[in-house]
Short mmCIF file of C-alpha atoms in Angstrom, two decimals:
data_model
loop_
_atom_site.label_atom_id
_atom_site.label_comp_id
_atom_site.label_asym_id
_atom_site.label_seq_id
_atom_site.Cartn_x
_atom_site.Cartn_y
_atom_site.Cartn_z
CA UNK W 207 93.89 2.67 134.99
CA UNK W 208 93.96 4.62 138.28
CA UNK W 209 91.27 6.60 139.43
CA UNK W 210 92.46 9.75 140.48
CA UNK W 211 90.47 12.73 138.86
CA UNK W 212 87.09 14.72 139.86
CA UNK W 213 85.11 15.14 137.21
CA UNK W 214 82.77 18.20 136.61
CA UNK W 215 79.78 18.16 134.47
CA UNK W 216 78.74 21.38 133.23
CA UNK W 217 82.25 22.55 134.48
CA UNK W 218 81.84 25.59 131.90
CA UNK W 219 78.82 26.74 133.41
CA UNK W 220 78.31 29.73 135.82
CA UNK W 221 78.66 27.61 138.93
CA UNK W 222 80.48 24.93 137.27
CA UNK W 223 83.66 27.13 136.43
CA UNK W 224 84.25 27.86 140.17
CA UNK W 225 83.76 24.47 141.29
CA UNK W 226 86.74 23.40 138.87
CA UNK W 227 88.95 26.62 139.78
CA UNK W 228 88.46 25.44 143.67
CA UNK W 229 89.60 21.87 143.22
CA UNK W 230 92.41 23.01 140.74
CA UNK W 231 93.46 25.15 143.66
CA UNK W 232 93.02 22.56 146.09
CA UNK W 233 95.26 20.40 144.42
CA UNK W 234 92.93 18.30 142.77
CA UNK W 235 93.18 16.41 139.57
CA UNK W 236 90.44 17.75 137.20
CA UNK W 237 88.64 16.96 133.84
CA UNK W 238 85.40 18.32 132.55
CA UNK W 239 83.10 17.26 129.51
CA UNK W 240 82.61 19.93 126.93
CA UNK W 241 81.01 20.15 123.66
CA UNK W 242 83.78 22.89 122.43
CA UNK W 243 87.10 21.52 123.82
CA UNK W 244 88.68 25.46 122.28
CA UNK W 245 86.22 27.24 123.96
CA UNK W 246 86.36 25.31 127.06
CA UNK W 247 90.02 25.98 127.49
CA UNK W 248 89.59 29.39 127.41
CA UNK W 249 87.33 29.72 130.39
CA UNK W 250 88.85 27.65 132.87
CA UNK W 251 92.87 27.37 131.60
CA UNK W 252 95.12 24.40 130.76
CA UNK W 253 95.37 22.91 134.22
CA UNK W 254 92.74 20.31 133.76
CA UNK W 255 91.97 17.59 131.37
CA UNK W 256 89.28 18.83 129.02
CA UNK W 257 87.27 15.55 126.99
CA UNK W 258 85.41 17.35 123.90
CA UNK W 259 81.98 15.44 123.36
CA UNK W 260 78.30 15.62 124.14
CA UNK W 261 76.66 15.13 127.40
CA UNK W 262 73.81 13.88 125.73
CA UNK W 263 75.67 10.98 124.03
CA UNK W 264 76.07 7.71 126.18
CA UNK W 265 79.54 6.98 124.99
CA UNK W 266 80.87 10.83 125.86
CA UNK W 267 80.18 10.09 129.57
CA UNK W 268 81.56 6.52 129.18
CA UNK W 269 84.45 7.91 127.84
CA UNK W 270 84.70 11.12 130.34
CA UNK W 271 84.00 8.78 133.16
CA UNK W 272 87.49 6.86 132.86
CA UNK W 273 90.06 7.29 135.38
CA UNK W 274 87.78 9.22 137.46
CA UNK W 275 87.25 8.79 141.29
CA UNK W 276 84.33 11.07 142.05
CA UNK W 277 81.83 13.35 140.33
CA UNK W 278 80.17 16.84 140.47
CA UNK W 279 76.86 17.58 138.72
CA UNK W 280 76.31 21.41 137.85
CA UNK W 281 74.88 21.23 134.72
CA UNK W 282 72.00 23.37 133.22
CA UNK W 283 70.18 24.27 130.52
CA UNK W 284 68.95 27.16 130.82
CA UNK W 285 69.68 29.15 127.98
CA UNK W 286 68.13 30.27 125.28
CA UNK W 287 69.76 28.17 123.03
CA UNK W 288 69.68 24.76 125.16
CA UNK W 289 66.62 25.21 126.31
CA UNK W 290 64.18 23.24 124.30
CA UNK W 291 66.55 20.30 125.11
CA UNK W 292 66.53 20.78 128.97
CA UNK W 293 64.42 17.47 129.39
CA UNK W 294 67.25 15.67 127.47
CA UNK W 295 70.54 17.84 129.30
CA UNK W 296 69.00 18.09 132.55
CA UNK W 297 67.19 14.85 133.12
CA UNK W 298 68.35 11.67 130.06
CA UNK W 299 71.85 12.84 130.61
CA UNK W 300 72.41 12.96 134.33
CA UNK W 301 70.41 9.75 134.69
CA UNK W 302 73.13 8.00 131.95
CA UNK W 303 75.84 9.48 134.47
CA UNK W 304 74.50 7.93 137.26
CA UNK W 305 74.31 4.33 135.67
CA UNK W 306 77.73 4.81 133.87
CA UNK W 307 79.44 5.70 137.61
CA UNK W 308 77.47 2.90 138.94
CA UNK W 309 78.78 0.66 136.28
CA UNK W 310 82.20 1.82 136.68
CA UNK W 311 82.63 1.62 140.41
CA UNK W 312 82.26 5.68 140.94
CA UNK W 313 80.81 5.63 144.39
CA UNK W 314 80.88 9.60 145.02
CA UNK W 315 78.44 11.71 143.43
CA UNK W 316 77.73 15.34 144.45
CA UNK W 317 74.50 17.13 142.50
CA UNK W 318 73.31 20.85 142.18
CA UNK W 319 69.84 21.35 142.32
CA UNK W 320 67.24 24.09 142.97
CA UNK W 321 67.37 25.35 146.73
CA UNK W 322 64.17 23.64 147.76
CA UNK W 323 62.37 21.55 145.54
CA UNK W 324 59.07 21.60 147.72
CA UNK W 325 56.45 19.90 145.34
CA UNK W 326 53.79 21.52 147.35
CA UNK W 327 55.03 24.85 146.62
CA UNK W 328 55.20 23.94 142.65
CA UNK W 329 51.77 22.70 142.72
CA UNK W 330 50.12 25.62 144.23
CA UNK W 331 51.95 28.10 141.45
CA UNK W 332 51.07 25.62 139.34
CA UNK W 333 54.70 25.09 138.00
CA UNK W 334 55.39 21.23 138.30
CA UNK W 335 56.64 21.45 135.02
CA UNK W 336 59.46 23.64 136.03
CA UNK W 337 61.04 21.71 138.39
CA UNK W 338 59.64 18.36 137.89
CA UNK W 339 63.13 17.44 136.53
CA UNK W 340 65.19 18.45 139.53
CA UNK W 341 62.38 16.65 141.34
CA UNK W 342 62.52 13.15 139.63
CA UNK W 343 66.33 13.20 139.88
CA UNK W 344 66.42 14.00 143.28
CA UNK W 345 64.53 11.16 144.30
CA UNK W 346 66.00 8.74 141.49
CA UNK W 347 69.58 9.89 143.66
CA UNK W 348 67.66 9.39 146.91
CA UNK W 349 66.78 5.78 146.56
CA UNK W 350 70.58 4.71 144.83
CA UNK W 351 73.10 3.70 146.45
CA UNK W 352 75.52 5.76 145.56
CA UNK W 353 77.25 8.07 147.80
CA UNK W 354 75.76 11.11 147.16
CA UNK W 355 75.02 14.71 148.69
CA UNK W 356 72.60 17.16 146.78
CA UNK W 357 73.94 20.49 147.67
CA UNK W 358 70.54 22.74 146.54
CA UNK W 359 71.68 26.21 145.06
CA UNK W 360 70.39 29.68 145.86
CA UNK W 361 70.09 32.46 143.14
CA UNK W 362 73.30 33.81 142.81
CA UNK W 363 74.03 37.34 143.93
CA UNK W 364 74.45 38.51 140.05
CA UNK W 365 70.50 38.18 140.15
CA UNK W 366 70.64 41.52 141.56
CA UNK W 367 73.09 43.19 139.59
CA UNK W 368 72.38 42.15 136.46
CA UNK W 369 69.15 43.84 136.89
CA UNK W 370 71.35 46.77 138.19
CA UNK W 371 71.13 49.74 134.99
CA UNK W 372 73.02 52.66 136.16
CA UNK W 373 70.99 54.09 138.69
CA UNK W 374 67.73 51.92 138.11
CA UNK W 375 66.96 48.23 139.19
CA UNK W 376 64.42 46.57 137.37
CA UNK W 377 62.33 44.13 139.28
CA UNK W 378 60.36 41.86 137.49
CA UNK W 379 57.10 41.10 139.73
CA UNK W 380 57.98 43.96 141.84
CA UNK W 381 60.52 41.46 143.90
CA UNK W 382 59.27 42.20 147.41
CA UNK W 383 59.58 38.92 148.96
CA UNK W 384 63.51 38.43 150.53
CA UNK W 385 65.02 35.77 148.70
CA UNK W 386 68.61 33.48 149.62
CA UNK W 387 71.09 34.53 147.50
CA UNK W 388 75.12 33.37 147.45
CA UNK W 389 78.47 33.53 145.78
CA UNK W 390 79.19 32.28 143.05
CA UNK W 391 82.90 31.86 144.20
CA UNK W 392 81.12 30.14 147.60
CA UNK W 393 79.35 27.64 146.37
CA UNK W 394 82.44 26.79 143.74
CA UNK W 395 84.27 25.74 147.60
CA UNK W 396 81.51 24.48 149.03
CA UNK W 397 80.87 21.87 146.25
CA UNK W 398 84.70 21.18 145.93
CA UNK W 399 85.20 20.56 149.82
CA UNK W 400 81.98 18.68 149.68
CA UNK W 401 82.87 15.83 146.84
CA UNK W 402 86.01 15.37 148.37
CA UNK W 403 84.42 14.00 151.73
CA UNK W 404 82.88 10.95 152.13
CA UNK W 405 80.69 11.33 155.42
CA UNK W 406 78.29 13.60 153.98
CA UNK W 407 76.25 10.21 152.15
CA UNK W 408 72.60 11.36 152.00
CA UNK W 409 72.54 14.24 153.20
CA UNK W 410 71.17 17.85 151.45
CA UNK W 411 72.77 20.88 152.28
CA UNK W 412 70.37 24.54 151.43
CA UNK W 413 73.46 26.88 149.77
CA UNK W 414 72.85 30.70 150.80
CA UNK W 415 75.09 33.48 151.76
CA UNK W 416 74.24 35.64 155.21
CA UNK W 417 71.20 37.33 154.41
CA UNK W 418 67.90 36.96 152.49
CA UNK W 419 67.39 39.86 150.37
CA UNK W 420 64.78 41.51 148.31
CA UNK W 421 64.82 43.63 145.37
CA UNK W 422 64.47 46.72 146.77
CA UNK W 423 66.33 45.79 150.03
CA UNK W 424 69.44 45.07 147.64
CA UNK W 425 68.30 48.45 145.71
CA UNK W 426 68.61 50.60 149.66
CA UNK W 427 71.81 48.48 150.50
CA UNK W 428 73.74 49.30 146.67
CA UNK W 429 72.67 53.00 147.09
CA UNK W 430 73.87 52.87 150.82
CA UNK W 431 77.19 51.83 149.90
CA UNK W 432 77.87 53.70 146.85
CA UNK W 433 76.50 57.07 147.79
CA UNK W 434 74.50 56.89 144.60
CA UNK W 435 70.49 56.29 144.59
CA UNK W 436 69.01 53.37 143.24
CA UNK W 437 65.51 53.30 141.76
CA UNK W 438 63.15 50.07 141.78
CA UNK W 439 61.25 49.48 138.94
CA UNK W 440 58.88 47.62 139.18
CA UNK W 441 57.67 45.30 136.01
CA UNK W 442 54.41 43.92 136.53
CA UNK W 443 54.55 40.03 136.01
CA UNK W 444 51.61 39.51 133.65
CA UNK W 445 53.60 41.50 131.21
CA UNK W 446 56.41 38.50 131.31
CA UNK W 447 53.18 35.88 131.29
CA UNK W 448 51.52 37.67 127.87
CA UNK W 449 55.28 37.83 126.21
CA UNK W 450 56.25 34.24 127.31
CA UNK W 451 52.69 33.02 125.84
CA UNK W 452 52.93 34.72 122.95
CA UNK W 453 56.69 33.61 122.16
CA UNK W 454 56.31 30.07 123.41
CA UNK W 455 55.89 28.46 119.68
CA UNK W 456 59.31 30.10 118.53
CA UNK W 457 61.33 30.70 121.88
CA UNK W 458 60.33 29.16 124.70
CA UNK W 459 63.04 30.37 127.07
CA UNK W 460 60.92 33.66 127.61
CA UNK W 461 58.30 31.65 129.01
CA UNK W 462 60.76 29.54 131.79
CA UNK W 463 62.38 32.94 132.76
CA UNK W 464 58.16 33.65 133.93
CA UNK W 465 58.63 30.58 135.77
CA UNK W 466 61.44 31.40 137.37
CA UNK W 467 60.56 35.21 138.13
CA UNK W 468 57.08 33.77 139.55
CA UNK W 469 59.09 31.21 141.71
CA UNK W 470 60.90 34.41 143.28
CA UNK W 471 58.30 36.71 143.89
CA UNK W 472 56.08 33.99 145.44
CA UNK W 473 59.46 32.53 147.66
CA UNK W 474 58.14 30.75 150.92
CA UNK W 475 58.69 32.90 154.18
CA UNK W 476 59.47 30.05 155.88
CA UNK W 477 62.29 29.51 153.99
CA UNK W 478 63.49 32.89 153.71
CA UNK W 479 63.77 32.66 157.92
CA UNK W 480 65.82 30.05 157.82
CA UNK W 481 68.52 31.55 156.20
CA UNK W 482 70.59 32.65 158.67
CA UNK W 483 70.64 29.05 160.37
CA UNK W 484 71.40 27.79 156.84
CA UNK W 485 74.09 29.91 156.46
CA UNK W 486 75.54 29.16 160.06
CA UNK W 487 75.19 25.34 159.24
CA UNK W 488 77.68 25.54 156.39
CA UNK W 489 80.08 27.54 158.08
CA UNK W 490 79.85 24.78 160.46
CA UNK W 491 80.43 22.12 158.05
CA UNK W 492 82.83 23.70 155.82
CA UNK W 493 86.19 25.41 155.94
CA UNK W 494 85.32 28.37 153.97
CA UNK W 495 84.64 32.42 154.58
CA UNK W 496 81.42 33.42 153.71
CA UNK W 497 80.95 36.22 151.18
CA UNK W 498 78.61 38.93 152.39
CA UNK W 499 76.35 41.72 149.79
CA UNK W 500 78.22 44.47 150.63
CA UNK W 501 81.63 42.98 149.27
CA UNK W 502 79.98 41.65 146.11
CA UNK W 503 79.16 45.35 145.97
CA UNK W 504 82.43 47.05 146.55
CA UNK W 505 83.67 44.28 144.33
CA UNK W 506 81.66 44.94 141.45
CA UNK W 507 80.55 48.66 141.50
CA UNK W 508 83.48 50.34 143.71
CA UNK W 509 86.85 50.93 143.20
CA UNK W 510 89.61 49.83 145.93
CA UNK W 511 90.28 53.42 146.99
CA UNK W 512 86.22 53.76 147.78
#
């Protein structure tokens, strides 16, 4: 059997979908694994090979995994319906990938993590348990010899707008600190460009787009652009801590969105500065054009004519 297709896992997913539509329009041969092979079709089209199973299930990567040169890894679980099995998607699963393309003679691997999974920064918010996944497969990747690259993920720009309503912008925490934020649509070209190289073997690339923002930076630059003002509200994050505690018996996704929200509003400043030299570092490396803030805006909340 030749090995001629890129496989995505978590191909369906909010980054995943963009990685696939970037290879299909580089010319690439592509195949994802998806629980609803219907559904599946429907998001990303009929151009690729779709295999309906379960991540979760040994013999639905065995059987995903044939004919298959290289891999991407941009799966996630969190939702609110996946994610009392995130230990089991996130972690069991993508450690059965990596022995299945080991097994098979699938050298290239390319993985989507968090942006910087500092361990010192967990442990002083006292969330270990929120990325000690990311953390133990990072260093399982590490020490394998498999080609790999971990390409580590900002928040998407949509953080922003989905907190956009109408003229308001909730901000959970109050969102001061300036946080990296990308394209969706960039880091779909950035992972395709990247699993189709082989010189970038151990290396970790930060993904951001120009600029780190904060919430009511993004609030000034939306009201800037549109002529229409733009309110921050601020939610205090206790409020998110009592709900999440409360909840956690019955639906625990409340209480990893606190995580998350507390990882943002507490986001290193170190980091933050290094953003820009981030940024220039993948223009440098890639052959892509960067999307700025302001066109995600006219994009999403302008009309051409605007």
């Amino acid at each position: 059997m030749s090995k001629n297709k890129i496989i995505v896992f978590g191909g369906t997913g909010y980054y995943g979908r963009h990685i696939v539509r970037s290879l299909i329009r580089n010319g690439e041969a592509v195949k994802v694994l998806s629980r609803d092979k219907t559904k599946a079709k429907k998001i990303l089209g009929d151009k690729l090979e779709i295999i309906e199973g379960d991540i979760a299930r040994r013999e639905s990567i065995n059987e995903s995994l044939k004919g298959t040169k290289a891999t991407v890894l941009s799966i996630s679980a969190f939702h609110p319906k996946l994610i009392r099995k995130m230990q089991q998607i996130e972690g069991d699963a993508v450690l059965m990938i990596f022995d299945e393309a080991r097994n098979k003679g699938i050298d290239r691997v390319v993985y989507l993590s968090g942006y910087e999974m500092g361990e010192n920064i967990l442990r002083k918010l006292r969330l270990q348990k929120f990325g000690a996944i990311k953390l133990e497969i990072e260093k399982t990747l590490s020490s394998s010899s498999l080609n790999w690259t971990i390409l580590g993920c900002a928040p998407s720009m949509e953080l922003f707008f989905t907190f956009l309503k109408k003229d308001k912008m909730i901000a959970p925490g109050g969102g001061a600190k300036a946080i990296p934020c990308i394209s969706a649509q960039d880091v779909g070209e950035i992972a395709a460009q990247t699993v189709l190289r082989s010189d970038l073997k151990g290396k970790r690339f930060r993904l951001t787009g120009p600029e780190a923002l904060s919430f009511p930076q993004a609030a000034k630059r939306i009201a800037s652009l549109t002529g229409i003002p733009v309110r921050v509200v601020k939610i205090p994050l206790f409020v998110i801590n009592a709900a999440s505690i409360a909840t956690w018996p019955f639906h625990p996704f409340i209480r990893y969105v606190y995580w998350s929200l507390k990882l943002l509003n507490n986001f290193p400043l170190d980091l933050a500065e290094k953003v820009p030299m981030d940024h220039q570092l993948l223009l440098s490396m890639f052959d892509y054009t960067s999307t700025t803030f302001d066109e995600e805006i006219q994009k999403r909340l302008m009309s051409p004519g605007d």
